[in-house]
Coordinates of C-alpha atoms and ligand atoms in Angstrom, one line a residue:
Chain A
M124 CA 26.4 -13.2 9.7
S125 CA 25.4 -16.2 7.8
L126 CA 21.7 -16.3 7.3
I127 CA 18.6 -14.5 5.9
L128 CA 15.4 -14.6 8.0
T129 CA 12.3 -14.5 5.9
L130 CA 8.8 -13.7 7.3
S131 CA 6.4 -16.4 6.0
E132 CA 2.6 -16.3 6.1
L133 CA 0.2 -19.2 5.9
D134 CA -2.9 -19.4 3.8
G135 CA -4.8 -22.2 5.5
D136 CA -2.4 -25.1 5.7
T137 CA -0.1 -24.0 2.9
L138 CA 2.4 -21.2 2.5
A139 CA 0.8 -18.1 1.1
R140 CA 1.6 -17.4 -2.6
S141 CA 3.1 -14.0 -1.6
S142 CA 5.4 -15.8 0.9
R143 CA 6.6 -18.2 -1.8
E144 CA 7.4 -15.3 -4.0
T145 CA 9.2 -13.6 -1.2
L146 CA 11.2 -16.8 -0.4
T147 CA 12.3 -17.0 -4.0
F148 CA 13.3 -13.4 -4.0
A149 CA 15.2 -13.8 -0.7
R150 CA 16.9 -17.0 -1.9
S151 CA 18.7 -15.1 -4.7
L152 CA 20.3 -12.9 -2.1
A153 CA 21.1 -15.9 0.2
D154 CA 22.8 -17.6 -2.8
A155 CA 24.7 -14.4 -3.7
H156 CA 26.0 -14.2 -0.1
G157 CA 26.4 -17.9 0.5
W158 CA 24.0 -17.6 3.5
D159 CA 21.4 -20.0 4.8
L160 CA 17.8 -19.3 4.1
H161 CA 15.6 -19.3 7.3
A162 CA 11.9 -18.8 7.6
V163 CA 9.8 -17.6 10.5
A164 CA 6.0 -18.0 10.9
V165 CA 3.6 -17.2 13.7
G166 CA 2.2 -20.3 15.5
E167 CA 2.6 -23.9 14.6
I168 CA 3.6 -24.7 11.0
P169 CA 1.4 -27.4 9.4
D170 CA 3.1 -30.2 7.4
T171 CA 1.9 -29.0 4.0
A172 CA 3.5 -25.6 4.7
M173 CA 6.7 -27.3 5.9
A174 CA 6.8 -29.1 2.5
D175 CA 6.5 -25.7 0.7
L176 CA 9.3 -24.3 2.8
R177 CA 11.5 -27.3 2.0
A178 CA 10.8 -26.9 -1.7
Q179 CA 11.8 -23.2 -1.4
G180 CA 15.2 -24.3 0.0
V181 CA 14.6 -23.2 3.6
A182 CA 17.3 -24.6 5.9
V183 CA 15.5 -23.8 9.2
A184 CA 11.9 -22.9 9.9
H185 CA 11.2 -21.1 13.2
A186 CA 7.7 -21.3 14.7
L187 CA 6.9 -18.4 17.0
L188 CA 4.9 -19.7 19.9
H189 CA 3.4 -17.4 22.5
D190 CA -0.1 -16.8 24.0
Q191 CA 0.0 -13.2 22.9
L192 CA 0.5 -14.3 19.3
D193 CA -2.5 -16.6 19.3
G194 CA -4.9 -15.6 16.5
D195 CA -5.4 -11.9 17.5
A196 CA -1.9 -10.5 17.7
A197 CA -1.3 -7.0 16.3
P198 CA 1.7 -6.6 14.0
A199 CA 3.6 -4.8 16.9
A200 CA 3.7 -8.0 18.9
I201 CA 4.8 -10.2 16.0
A202 CA 7.5 -7.7 15.2
A203 CA 8.8 -7.8 18.8
A204 CA 8.9 -11.6 18.6
I205 CA 10.8 -11.5 15.3
N206 CA 13.2 -9.0 16.8
E207 CA 14.0 -11.4 19.7
L208 CA 14.6 -14.2 17.3
H209 CA 16.8 -12.0 15.2
D210 CA 18.8 -11.0 18.3
R211 CA 19.4 -14.7 18.9
L212 CA 20.3 -15.6 15.3
G213 CA 22.2 -12.5 14.1
A214 CA 20.6 -12.6 10.7
G215 CA 22.3 -10.5 7.9
A216 CA 19.0 -9.7 6.3
L217 CA 15.3 -9.7 7.3
V218 CA 12.9 -10.1 4.4
G219 CA 9.1 -9.9 4.4
S220 CA 6.4 -9.6 1.7
G221 CA 5.1 -6.3 0.6
T222 CA 1.5 -7.3 1.5
D223 CA -0.4 -5.1 4.0
H224 CA 0.2 -7.4 7.0
A225 CA 3.8 -8.3 6.4
A226 CA 4.8 -4.8 5.4
E227 CA 3.3 -3.5 8.7
V228 CA 5.2 -6.1 10.7
M229 CA 8.4 -5.2 8.9
A230 CA 7.9 -1.5 9.6
H231 CA 7.7 -2.3 13.3
V232 CA 10.8 -4.4 13.1
A233 CA 12.6 -1.4 11.4
A234 CA 11.3 1.1 14.0
R235 CA 12.5 -1.2 16.8
T236 CA 15.9 -1.8 15.4
D237 CA 16.2 1.8 14.0
L238 CA 17.5 0.3 10.7
P239 CA 16.6 1.5 7.2
L240 CA 13.8 -0.5 5.5
A241 CA 13.7 -0.7 1.7
S242 CA 10.0 -1.4 0.8
N243 CA 8.7 -3.2 -2.3
C244 CA 12.0 -4.4 -3.8
T245 CA 12.2 -6.2 -7.1
E246 CA 15.9 -7.0 -7.0
V247 CA 18.7 -7.0 -4.5
A248 CA 22.4 -8.0 -4.6
P249 CA 25.4 -7.4 -2.3
A250 CA 27.6 -4.5 -3.4
D251 CA 30.4 -2.4 -1.8
G252 CA 29.8 -3.7 1.7
G253 CA 26.1 -2.9 1.4
W254 CA 23.5 -3.7 -1.1
D255 CA 22.3 -2.5 -4.5
L256 CA 18.6 -2.9 -4.9
T257 CA 15.7 -1.9 -7.1
R258 CA 12.5 -0.9 -5.5
V259 CA 9.0 0.2 -6.7
R260 CA 7.8 3.8 -6.5
W261 CA 4.4 5.2 -7.4
G262 CA 2.9 1.8 -6.8
G263 CA 4.9 0.3 -9.7
V264 CA 5.0 2.9 -12.5
L265 CA 8.6 3.8 -11.6
L266 CA 11.6 1.9 -10.4
E267 CA 14.3 3.3 -8.2
D268 CA 17.8 1.9 -8.0
V269 CA 19.2 2.5 -4.5
H270 CA 22.4 1.8 -2.6
L271 CA 21.7 0.6 0.9
E272 CA 24.3 0.8 3.7
A273 CA 23.3 -0.8 6.9
D274 CA 24.4 -3.5 9.5
V275 CA 21.4 -5.6 8.5
A276 CA 19.3 -5.3 5.3
L277 CA 15.6 -4.9 6.0
L278 CA 13.6 -5.5 2.9
T279 CA 10.1 -6.2 1.7
A280 CA 9.6 -7.9 -1.7
A281 CA 7.2 -6.2 -4.1
P282 CA 4.1 -8.4 -4.6
H283 CA 3.6 -10.1 -8.0
Q284 CA 7.2 -9.1 -9.1
T285 CA 9.1 -12.4 -8.5
A286 CA 7.6 -15.6 -9.8
A287 CA 7.7 -18.2 -7.1
A288 CA 10.1 -21.0 -8.1
D289 CA 11.3 -24.1 -6.2
A290 CA 15.0 -24.2 -5.3
V291 CA 17.3 -26.5 -7.3
S292 CA 17.8 -28.6 -4.3
P293 CA 15.3 -28.6 -1.5
G294 CA 16.2 -27.4 2.0
A295 CA 16.3 -29.4 5.2
A296 CA 13.6 -27.2 6.8
E297 CA 14.5 -28.2 10.3
L298 CA 11.7 -27.1 12.6
H299 CA 12.6 -25.0 15.6
S300 CA 10.1 -23.7 18.1
F301 CA 10.9 -20.2 19.4
K302 CA 9.1 -18.9 22.5
P303 CA 9.7 -15.1 22.7
E304 CA 9.5 -13.3 26.1
L305 CA 7.2 -10.4 24.8
D306 CA 6.6 -7.4 26.9
E307 CA 3.1 -7.2 28.4
S308 CA 2.7 -3.6 27.1
L309 CA 2.5 -5.0 23.6
H310 CA -0.9 -6.3 24.7
I311 CA -2.3 -2.8 24.5
T312 CA -3.0 -3.1 20.8
R313 CA -5.2 -6.1 20.2
V314 CA -7.6 -7.3 17.6
V315 CA -10.9 -7.3 19.5
E316 CA -13.1 -8.5 16.6
R317 CA -12.7 -10.2 13.3
A318 CA -15.4 -10.6 10.7
S319 CA -15.3 -12.5 7.4
R320 CA -17.1 -11.2 4.4
G321 CA -18.5 -14.7 4.2
G322 CA -18.5 -16.5 0.9
G323 CA -18.0 -14.5 -2.3
I324 CA -14.9 -14.3 -4.4
S325 CA -12.3 -11.9 -3.1
L326 CA -11.0 -9.2 -5.4
A327 CA -7.4 -10.0 -4.7
T328 CA -7.6 -13.7 -5.7
A329 CA -10.4 -13.8 -8.3
P330 CA -9.4 -15.5 -11.6
V331 CA -11.3 -12.7 -13.5
V332 CA -12.1 -9.2 -12.5
I333 CA -14.8 -7.1 -14.2
S334 CA -13.9 -3.6 -13.4
G335 CA -15.8 -0.4 -14.0
G336 CA -15.0 3.3 -14.1
R337 CA -16.5 6.7 -14.8
G338 CA -18.0 5.2 -18.0
V339 CA -20.3 3.0 -16.0
G340 CA -22.1 6.2 -15.0
S341 CA -24.0 5.1 -11.8
A342 CA -24.3 2.6 -9.0
E343 CA -27.1 0.8 -10.9
G344 CA -24.9 0.7 -13.9
F345 CA -22.7 -1.8 -12.1
G346 CA -25.5 -4.3 -12.2
I347 CA -24.5 -5.7 -15.5
L348 CA -20.9 -6.0 -14.4
E349 CA -22.0 -7.9 -11.4
E350 CA -24.0 -10.3 -13.6
L351 CA -21.1 -10.9 -15.9
A352 CA -18.7 -11.4 -13.0
E353 CA -21.0 -13.9 -11.4
L354 CA -21.4 -15.8 -14.7
L355 CA -17.7 -16.1 -15.0
G356 CA -16.9 -16.8 -11.3
G357 CA -15.1 -13.5 -10.9
A358 CA -15.2 -10.4 -8.8
V359 CA -16.2 -6.8 -9.6
G360 CA -13.6 -4.1 -9.3
C361 CA -13.7 -0.3 -9.9
S362 CA -11.7 2.9 -10.4
R363 CA -11.3 5.7 -7.9
V364 CA -13.9 7.7 -9.8
A365 CA -16.5 5.0 -9.0
T366 CA -15.6 5.0 -5.3
N367 CA -15.5 8.8 -5.1
N368 CA -18.9 9.0 -6.6
G369 CA -20.2 6.6 -4.0
W370 CA -21.1 4.0 -6.7
R371 CA -18.9 1.3 -5.1
S372 CA -17.2 0.5 -1.8
H373 CA -13.5 1.4 -1.6
N374 CA -12.9 -2.3 -0.9
D375 CA -13.6 -2.8 -4.6
Q376 CA -11.1 -0.2 -5.8
V377 CA -8.2 -1.4 -7.9
G378 CA -5.1 0.7 -8.0
Q379 CA -2.3 2.4 -6.1
T380 CA -4.5 3.3 -3.1
G381 CA -6.8 0.3 -3.6
T382 CA -6.2 -3.4 -4.2
R383 CA -3.5 -4.8 -6.5
V384 CA -5.0 -7.6 -8.5
A385 CA -3.3 -10.3 -10.7
P386 CA -6.1 -12.3 -12.3
D387 CA -6.0 -14.4 -15.5
L388 CA -8.1 -11.7 -17.1
Y389 CA -8.9 -8.1 -16.2
V390 CA -11.7 -6.4 -18.0
A391 CA -11.6 -2.6 -17.7
C392 CA -15.0 -1.1 -18.6
G393 CA -15.0 2.7 -19.1
I394 CA -11.7 3.1 -17.3
S395 CA -9.2 5.5 -18.9
G396 CA -6.0 3.8 -17.5
A397 CA -4.4 6.5 -15.4
T398 CA -1.1 5.4 -14.0
Q399 CA -2.5 5.1 -10.5
H400 CA -5.2 2.7 -11.8
W401 CA -2.8 0.8 -14.2
V402 CA -0.4 -0.2 -11.4
G403 CA -3.3 -2.1 -9.7
C404 CA -4.1 -4.2 -12.7
M405 CA -0.8 -4.4 -14.7
S406 CA 0.1 -7.8 -13.2
A407 CA -3.0 -9.4 -14.8
K408 CA -2.1 -12.1 -17.3
K409 CA -4.4 -10.6 -19.9
I410 CA -6.2 -7.2 -20.0
L411 CA -9.3 -6.3 -22.0
A412 CA -10.2 -2.7 -22.4
I413 CA -13.8 -1.7 -23.3
N414 CA -13.8 2.0 -24.1
T415 CA -15.4 4.6 -26.4
D416 CA -12.0 6.3 -26.8
P417 CA -9.5 4.3 -29.0
E418 CA -6.7 6.7 -27.7
A419 CA -7.4 6.0 -24.0
P420 CA -4.2 4.7 -22.3
M421 CA -6.1 1.6 -21.1
V422 CA -6.8 0.7 -24.7
T423 CA -3.3 1.3 -26.0
R424 CA -1.7 -0.7 -23.2
A425 CA -4.2 -3.6 -23.0
H426 CA -3.7 -6.9 -24.8
Y427 CA -7.3 -6.7 -26.2
A428 CA -9.7 -3.9 -26.7
V429 CA -13.3 -3.3 -27.8
I430 CA -14.1 0.2 -29.0
G431 CA -17.6 1.2 -28.1
D432 CA -20.2 1.9 -25.5
L433 CA -20.0 -0.5 -22.6
H434 CA -23.7 -0.1 -22.1
E435 CA -24.2 -1.7 -25.5
L436 CA -21.5 -4.4 -25.3
L437 CA -22.1 -5.8 -21.8
P438 CA -25.8 -6.8 -22.2
A439 CA -24.9 -8.5 -25.6
L440 CA -21.9 -10.2 -23.9
V441 CA -24.0 -11.5 -21.0
T442 CA -26.5 -13.0 -23.5
E443 CA -23.6 -14.5 -25.6
V444 CA -22.0 -16.1 -22.5
K445 CA -25.4 -17.5 -21.4
N446 CA -26.0 -18.9 -24.8
R447 CA -22.6 -20.6 -24.9
R448 CA -23.2 -22.0 -21.4
G449 CA -26.6 -23.2 -22.6
V450 CA -28.4 -21.4 -19.8
G451 CA -31.0 -18.6 -19.8
Chain B
M53 CA -14.0 14.2 25.6
T54 CA -12.4 16.6 23.2
L55 CA -9.7 15.5 20.8
N56 CA -6.5 17.2 19.7
I57 CA -5.5 15.7 16.4
L58 CA -2.4 16.0 14.3
V59 CA -2.3 15.0 10.6
A60 CA 0.9 14.5 8.6
V61 CA 0.8 14.9 4.8
K62 CA 3.4 14.9 2.0
R63 CA 3.4 17.1 -1.1
V64 CA 3.8 15.0 -4.3
P65 CA 3.4 15.7 -8.0
A66 CA 0.2 14.6 -9.7
P67 CA 1.3 12.8 -12.8
G68 CA -1.1 11.9 -15.6
A69 CA -1.0 8.7 -17.8
K70 CA 2.8 9.0 -18.2
I71 CA 5.6 10.0 -15.9
V72 CA 8.5 12.0 -17.4
L73 CA 11.9 11.9 -15.7
T74 CA 14.6 14.6 -15.6
E75 CA 17.7 14.0 -17.7
D76 CA 19.8 13.0 -14.7
A77 CA 17.1 10.4 -13.8
Q78 CA 17.1 11.7 -10.2
R79 CA 13.5 13.0 -10.1
I80 CA 10.2 13.4 -11.9
D81 CA 10.1 16.3 -14.3
T82 CA 7.4 18.4 -12.7
K83 CA 7.5 21.4 -15.1
H84 CA 4.0 20.7 -16.4
L85 CA 2.5 19.1 -13.3
G86 CA 0.4 20.2 -10.4
F87 CA 1.0 19.0 -6.9
T88 CA -1.2 17.1 -4.4
V89 CA -1.1 14.7 -1.5
S90 CA -2.0 11.0 -1.5
P91 CA -5.7 10.2 -1.3
H92 CA -4.9 8.4 2.0
E93 CA -3.7 11.7 3.4
E94 CA -6.7 13.6 2.0
C95 CA -8.9 11.1 3.9
A96 CA -6.8 11.5 7.1
V97 CA -7.3 15.3 6.9
E98 CA -11.1 14.8 6.4
E99 CA -11.2 12.3 9.3
A100 CA -9.5 14.8 11.6
V101 CA -12.0 17.5 10.6
Q102 CA -14.9 15.2 11.2
L103 CA -13.7 13.8 14.5
V104 CA -13.1 17.3 15.9
G105 CA -16.4 18.5 14.5
K106 CA -18.1 15.6 16.4
H107 CA -16.1 15.5 19.7
G108 CA -14.7 19.1 19.9
G109 CA -11.0 19.9 20.2
S110 CA -8.6 21.1 17.6
S111 CA -6.7 19.9 14.5
T112 CA -3.3 20.6 13.1
V113 CA -1.7 19.6 9.8
I114 CA 2.1 19.1 9.5
T115 CA 4.3 18.5 6.5
L116 CA 8.0 18.0 6.0
G117 CA 8.9 19.6 2.7
P118 CA 10.2 22.6 0.8
P119 CA 8.6 26.0 1.4
V120 CA 6.1 25.4 -1.5
A121 CA 4.6 22.6 0.5
E122 CA 2.7 25.4 2.2
E123 CA 0.2 24.9 -0.6
Q124 CA -0.7 21.5 0.8
L125 CA -1.0 22.8 4.3
R126 CA -3.4 25.6 3.1
T127 CA -5.5 23.1 1.2
A128 CA -5.9 21.1 4.5
I129 CA -6.8 24.2 6.3
S130 CA -9.4 25.1 3.7
M131 CA -11.0 21.7 4.4
G132 CA -11.4 22.7 8.1
I133 CA -8.0 22.0 9.8
D134 CA -7.2 24.7 12.4
H135 CA -3.4 25.0 12.3
G136 CA -0.5 24.4 9.9
V137 CA 3.1 23.5 10.6
L138 CA 5.8 23.3 8.0
V139 CA 9.0 21.4 8.8
E140 CA 11.0 23.1 6.2
T141 CA 13.6 21.3 4.0
D142 CA 15.5 22.0 0.8
E143 CA 14.2 20.5 -2.5
Q144 CA 15.8 17.1 -1.8
E145 CA 13.6 14.2 -0.9
W146 CA 14.2 12.8 2.6
D147 CA 14.1 9.1 3.1
A148 CA 11.8 7.4 5.6
L149 CA 14.3 7.3 8.5
A150 CA 15.2 11.0 8.1
T151 CA 11.5 12.0 7.7
A152 CA 10.4 10.1 10.7
A153 CA 13.2 11.5 12.9
A154 CA 12.5 15.1 11.9
L155 CA 8.7 14.7 12.4
T156 CA 9.3 13.1 15.8
D157 CA 11.4 16.1 16.8
A158 CA 8.8 18.5 15.5
I159 CA 6.0 16.8 17.4
Q160 CA 8.0 16.9 20.6
T161 CA 8.6 20.6 20.0
L162 CA 4.8 21.2 19.5
E163 CA 3.9 19.1 22.5
A164 CA 6.5 20.8 24.7
D165 CA 4.7 24.0 23.9
G166 CA 1.5 22.6 25.4
D167 CA -0.2 20.7 22.5
R168 CA -0.8 17.1 23.5
F169 CA -2.0 15.1 20.5
D170 CA -4.5 12.4 21.4
L171 CA -4.3 11.1 17.8
I172 CA -1.7 11.5 15.2
L173 CA -2.8 10.5 11.7
F174 CA -0.6 9.5 8.8
G175 CA -1.5 8.3 5.3
N176 CA -1.0 4.5 4.9
E177 CA 1.8 5.2 2.4
S178 CA 3.0 8.2 0.4
A179 CA 2.0 8.3 -3.2
D180 CA 5.5 8.7 -4.6
A181 CA 8.0 6.8 -2.3
G182 CA 5.5 4.3 -0.8
N183 CA 7.7 3.5 2.2
Y184 CA 4.9 2.2 4.4
Q185 CA 6.8 3.1 7.6
V186 CA 7.0 6.7 8.6
G187 CA 3.9 6.7 10.9
I188 CA 5.1 3.5 12.6
R189 CA 8.6 4.9 13.2
V190 CA 7.2 8.1 14.7
A191 CA 4.9 6.1 17.0
H192 CA 7.8 4.0 18.3
A193 CA 9.9 7.0 18.9
L194 CA 7.1 8.6 20.9
D195 CA 6.3 5.3 22.6
R196 CA 2.6 5.2 21.4
P197 CA 0.6 2.4 20.0
V198 CA 0.1 2.4 16.2
V199 CA -1.9 0.5 13.6
S200 CA -2.0 0.8 9.8
G201 CA -4.6 0.5 7.0
I202 CA -7.3 2.1 9.2
K203 CA -10.8 2.6 7.6
A204 CA -12.8 3.7 10.7
I205 CA -12.0 5.4 14.0
E206 CA -14.4 5.5 17.0
P207 CA -13.0 7.3 20.0
T208 CA -14.4 6.5 23.4
D209 CA -13.1 7.9 26.7
A210 CA -9.3 7.8 26.4
R211 CA -9.4 4.8 24.0
A212 CA -10.3 4.3 20.4
T213 CA -11.5 1.4 18.3
M214 CA -10.1 1.3 14.8
K215 CA -11.2 -0.9 11.9
R216 CA -9.3 -2.1 8.9
A217 CA -10.0 -4.3 5.9
V218 CA -8.2 -7.7 5.7
A219 CA -8.2 -10.2 2.8
D220 CA -11.5 -11.8 3.6
G221 CA -13.3 -9.2 5.8
F222 CA -12.2 -6.7 8.5
E223 CA -10.7 -6.6 12.0
V224 CA -11.3 -4.2 14.8
L225 CA -8.5 -3.0 17.0
D226 CA -8.7 -1.4 20.4
L227 CA -6.0 1.2 21.4
P228 CA -5.4 3.5 24.4
L229 CA -4.9 7.1 23.6
P230 CA -2.7 8.9 22.7
A231 CA -2.2 6.7 19.6
V232 CA -1.1 6.9 16.0
A233 CA -2.9 5.5 13.0
A234 CA -2.0 5.2 9.3
I235 CA -5.2 5.9 7.4
K236 CA -6.4 4.3 4.2
E237 CA -8.6 5.8 1.5
G238 CA -12.2 4.7 1.9
I239 CA -12.5 5.8 5.6
N240 CA -14.6 8.8 4.3
L241 CA -15.2 10.9 1.2
P242 CA -13.1 14.1 1.5
R243 CA -15.0 17.3 1.1
Y244 CA -14.3 19.9 -1.5
P245 CA -13.2 23.1 0.3
A246 CA -15.9 25.7 0.5
M247 CA -15.2 29.4 -0.4
R248 CA -15.1 30.4 3.2
G249 CA -12.5 27.7 4.0
R250 CA -10.3 28.9 1.1
L251 CA -10.4 32.5 2.3
L252 CA -9.5 31.4 5.9
A253 CA -6.7 29.2 4.5
K254 CA -5.1 32.1 2.6
K255 CA -4.7 34.1 5.7
A256 CA -3.8 31.3 8.2
Q257 CA -0.5 31.6 10.0
I258 CA 1.8 28.7 9.3
R259 CA 4.3 27.8 12.0
R260 CA 7.8 27.0 10.7
L261 CA 10.3 24.6 12.2
T262 CA 13.8 23.8 11.1
P263 CA 14.7 20.1 11.2
Q264 CA 18.0 18.3 11.6
R265 CA 18.7 15.8 8.8
R266 CA 19.8 12.4 9.9
D267 CA 21.4 9.9 7.5
G268 CA 19.0 7.2 6.6
G269 CA 21.3 4.7 5.0
M270 CA 19.7 4.7 1.5
R271 CA 21.1 6.6 -1.4
R272 CA 19.3 7.0 -4.7
V273 CA 21.3 5.9 -7.8
R274 CA 18.6 6.6 -10.4
L275 CA 14.9 6.4 -11.3
H276 CA 13.8 4.5 -14.4
H277 CA 10.7 3.0 -16.0
P278 CA 9.9 -0.7 -15.9
P279 CA 10.4 -2.5 -19.2
Q280 CA 7.3 -2.2 -21.4
Q281 CA 5.3 -5.4 -21.2
Q282 CA 3.0 -4.9 -24.1
A283 CA 3.3 -3.4 -27.5
Q284 CA 0.3 -4.3 -29.7
T285 CA -3.3 -4.2 -28.7
Q286 CA -5.5 -6.8 -30.5
M287 CA -8.8 -5.2 -31.5
L288 CA -11.8 -7.5 -30.9
G289 CA -14.3 -5.2 -32.7
T290 CA -16.6 -2.4 -32.0
G291 CA -19.7 -2.1 -29.8
A292 CA -22.2 -5.0 -29.3
D293 CA -20.9 -6.7 -32.4
A294 CA -17.8 -7.6 -30.5
A295 CA -19.7 -9.9 -28.1
P296 CA -18.8 -13.2 -29.8
A297 CA -15.1 -12.3 -30.1
V298 CA -15.0 -11.4 -26.4
A299 CA -16.8 -14.6 -25.4
A300 CA -14.3 -16.5 -27.5
L301 CA -11.5 -14.8 -25.4
F302 CA -13.3 -15.9 -22.2
E303 CA -13.1 -19.5 -23.6
E304 CA -9.5 -19.1 -24.5
V305 CA -8.6 -18.0 -21.0
G306 CA -10.5 -20.9 -19.6
L307 CA -13.4 -19.0 -18.0
L308 CA -16.1 -20.7 -20.1
Ligands
FAD56 C1 -2.0 9.5 -5.6 C2 -3.1 9.0 -6.4 C3 -3.6 7.7 -6.1 C4 -4.7 7.2 -6.9 N1 -5.1 5.9 -6.7 C5 -6.0 5.4 -7.5 C6 -6.5 4.0 -7.4 O1 -6.1 3.3 -6.5 N2 -7.4 3.6 -8.3 C7 -7.9 4.4 -9.3 O2 -8.7 3.8 -10.1 N3 -7.5 5.7 -9.4 C8 -6.6 6.2 -8.6 N4 -6.3 7.5 -8.7 C9 -7.1 8.4 -9.6 C10 -6.6 8.2 -11.1 O3 -5.6 9.2 -11.3 C11 -7.8 8.5 -12.1 O4 -8.3 9.8 -11.8 C12 -8.9 7.5 -12.1 O5 -8.3 6.2 -12.1 C13 -9.8 7.7 -13.3 O6 -10.9 6.9 -13.2 P1 -11.7 6.4 -14.5 O7 -10.8 5.8 -15.4 O8 -12.9 5.7 -14.1 O9 -12.2 7.9 -15.0 P2 -11.8 8.7 -16.3 O10 -10.3 9.0 -16.3 O11 -12.7 9.9 -16.4 O12 -12.0 7.8 -17.5 C14 -13.3 7.3 -17.9 C15 -13.1 6.5 -19.2 O13 -14.3 5.9 -19.6 C16 -14.5 6.0 -21.0 N5 -16.0 6.0 -21.2 C17 -16.8 7.0 -20.9 N6 -18.1 6.6 -21.2 C18 -18.0 5.3 -21.7 C19 -18.9 4.4 -22.2 N7 -20.2 4.6 -22.2 N8 -18.5 3.2 -22.6 C20 -17.1 2.9 -22.6 N9 -16.2 3.8 -22.2 C21 -16.6 5.0 -21.7 C22 -13.8 7.3 -21.4 O14 -13.4 7.3 -22.7 C23 -12.6 7.3 -20.4 O15 -11.5 6.6 -21.0 C24 -5.3 8.1 -7.9 C25 -4.8 9.4 -8.1 C26 -3.8 9.8 -7.3 C27 -3.3 11.2 -7.5

């Protein structure tokens, strides 16, 4: 056992930010064990992504090549391929990101190998022949220290918890192609259609999120949030109360059962700051709360706050922003 | 085609703006808390009720938990689920491997008695542990296809198409039945149980099964709170008068 295999995902030609965070997380464990850091990705790995892998200290990059993995592979097939690779390499640990896709692949790997899988870890270190790790519970409001005993450590890294940092010395990132056998029966789950929202700024990656809760009061009430978000080049988010009332689509929901965001600025309009909402926005660099209640948890936890009615502030703010821009 | 659907739910405390831990840091202090299931699971229950309403068939809710978890089974029944099954444990929390193994055994027991589940629905992840894996483990053990993050289900003749959101849109998957799906909130708006449902639920028979506990390899050392990131909130003013200060903040952050 002398290596850690890390599942890496691409974002266009580069390594996804979540995968860079995960490699940095995995590297600390590799260093503690004195193991090599390997990466595995589905399909050909472009040069720019290879450069990212090198910077992260990756010794070997495995490209999984198979017809069944072209474009429309379900996580079950990717997991089967990773499993074959793992059988070949004998990795001491398998690590993926805690993103929807990677977490699903890792769960399939865990089910196939019948090994325990520790989800959304923030820290890990070898201890007593196993591992001591810290993982996220309740979406991030609580941490759990766990001792893991297993032949191989299966882990996912909690998103936004480890800042991606380059290795002190870059890795060789030797490129190996791996052609898994893959059982035909894995074909039974396939992606038959894929549609892009087309344009627009996605909630998960927007630099600023203007989010509304019960205080917004109606679907129409979100109009002014839309206007502000558009002016600032951001996206509109919402609380579960807004989705449950049918004011917004669940795709806009921020929180434990919605999307986790990490923008430069998160503006919470009429949102109380329940724990399940807070965990979705706490990774924002700055948080501004707009609320009538100075005691609301969102206000007391935010970096900045305005006390007052959002229906009064937001129109004034849109005018102010337009003036400073010299438009309207 | 009629559908026989099983939904798995987990009883969890419903904490407010702050979570309080017991002195030994082994669990959440639930003295003053109510209990619920994750919104994902509420939606899975609603989806089962709607699918059976549309296609005919029958629905069952199952939970692995202590005797008091009957409350969550009865809530599901009050929403329109036909049967309840409690896989009864002590007060300890079981990890994902142990939970999946016990649920698999229970499902095999139910199916041996003649129930064949066309669809088994899980929540995408439980509210407390967030392990993201129990449904997938059960599916593998039963040798059935499984997908997660599902926000729409359309059954057609021994198959089902399922839809899920991805970063920049959605994807549609096609699966043969029987199949397993981990449901995400947003698939529907769960109903509020009607009076009639609540009365039925009170009287419903709950089937009890006794599981074997298998060692899952993970041992809790302690629970704790993450370090506080923020102490002082900077006030930018009140009401509409605060607009210039907020715009200045936008400039500072580089948005203007
Ligand atoms: C397992 C679980 C998972 C959950 N997941 C999520 C999740 O992913 N996302 C989520 O958001 N919630 C989630 N919730 C629900 C969460 O607990 C809260 O119920 C929800 O976040 C509250 O939404 P809110 O802040 O909009 O409403 P409220 O809590 O009702 O707060 C409304 C706020 O608006 C303020 N307000 C009212 N009028 C105005 C006005 N005119 N101007 C300014 N301020 C005003 C009030 O002072 C108050 O602070 C989950 C719950 C559970 C149990």
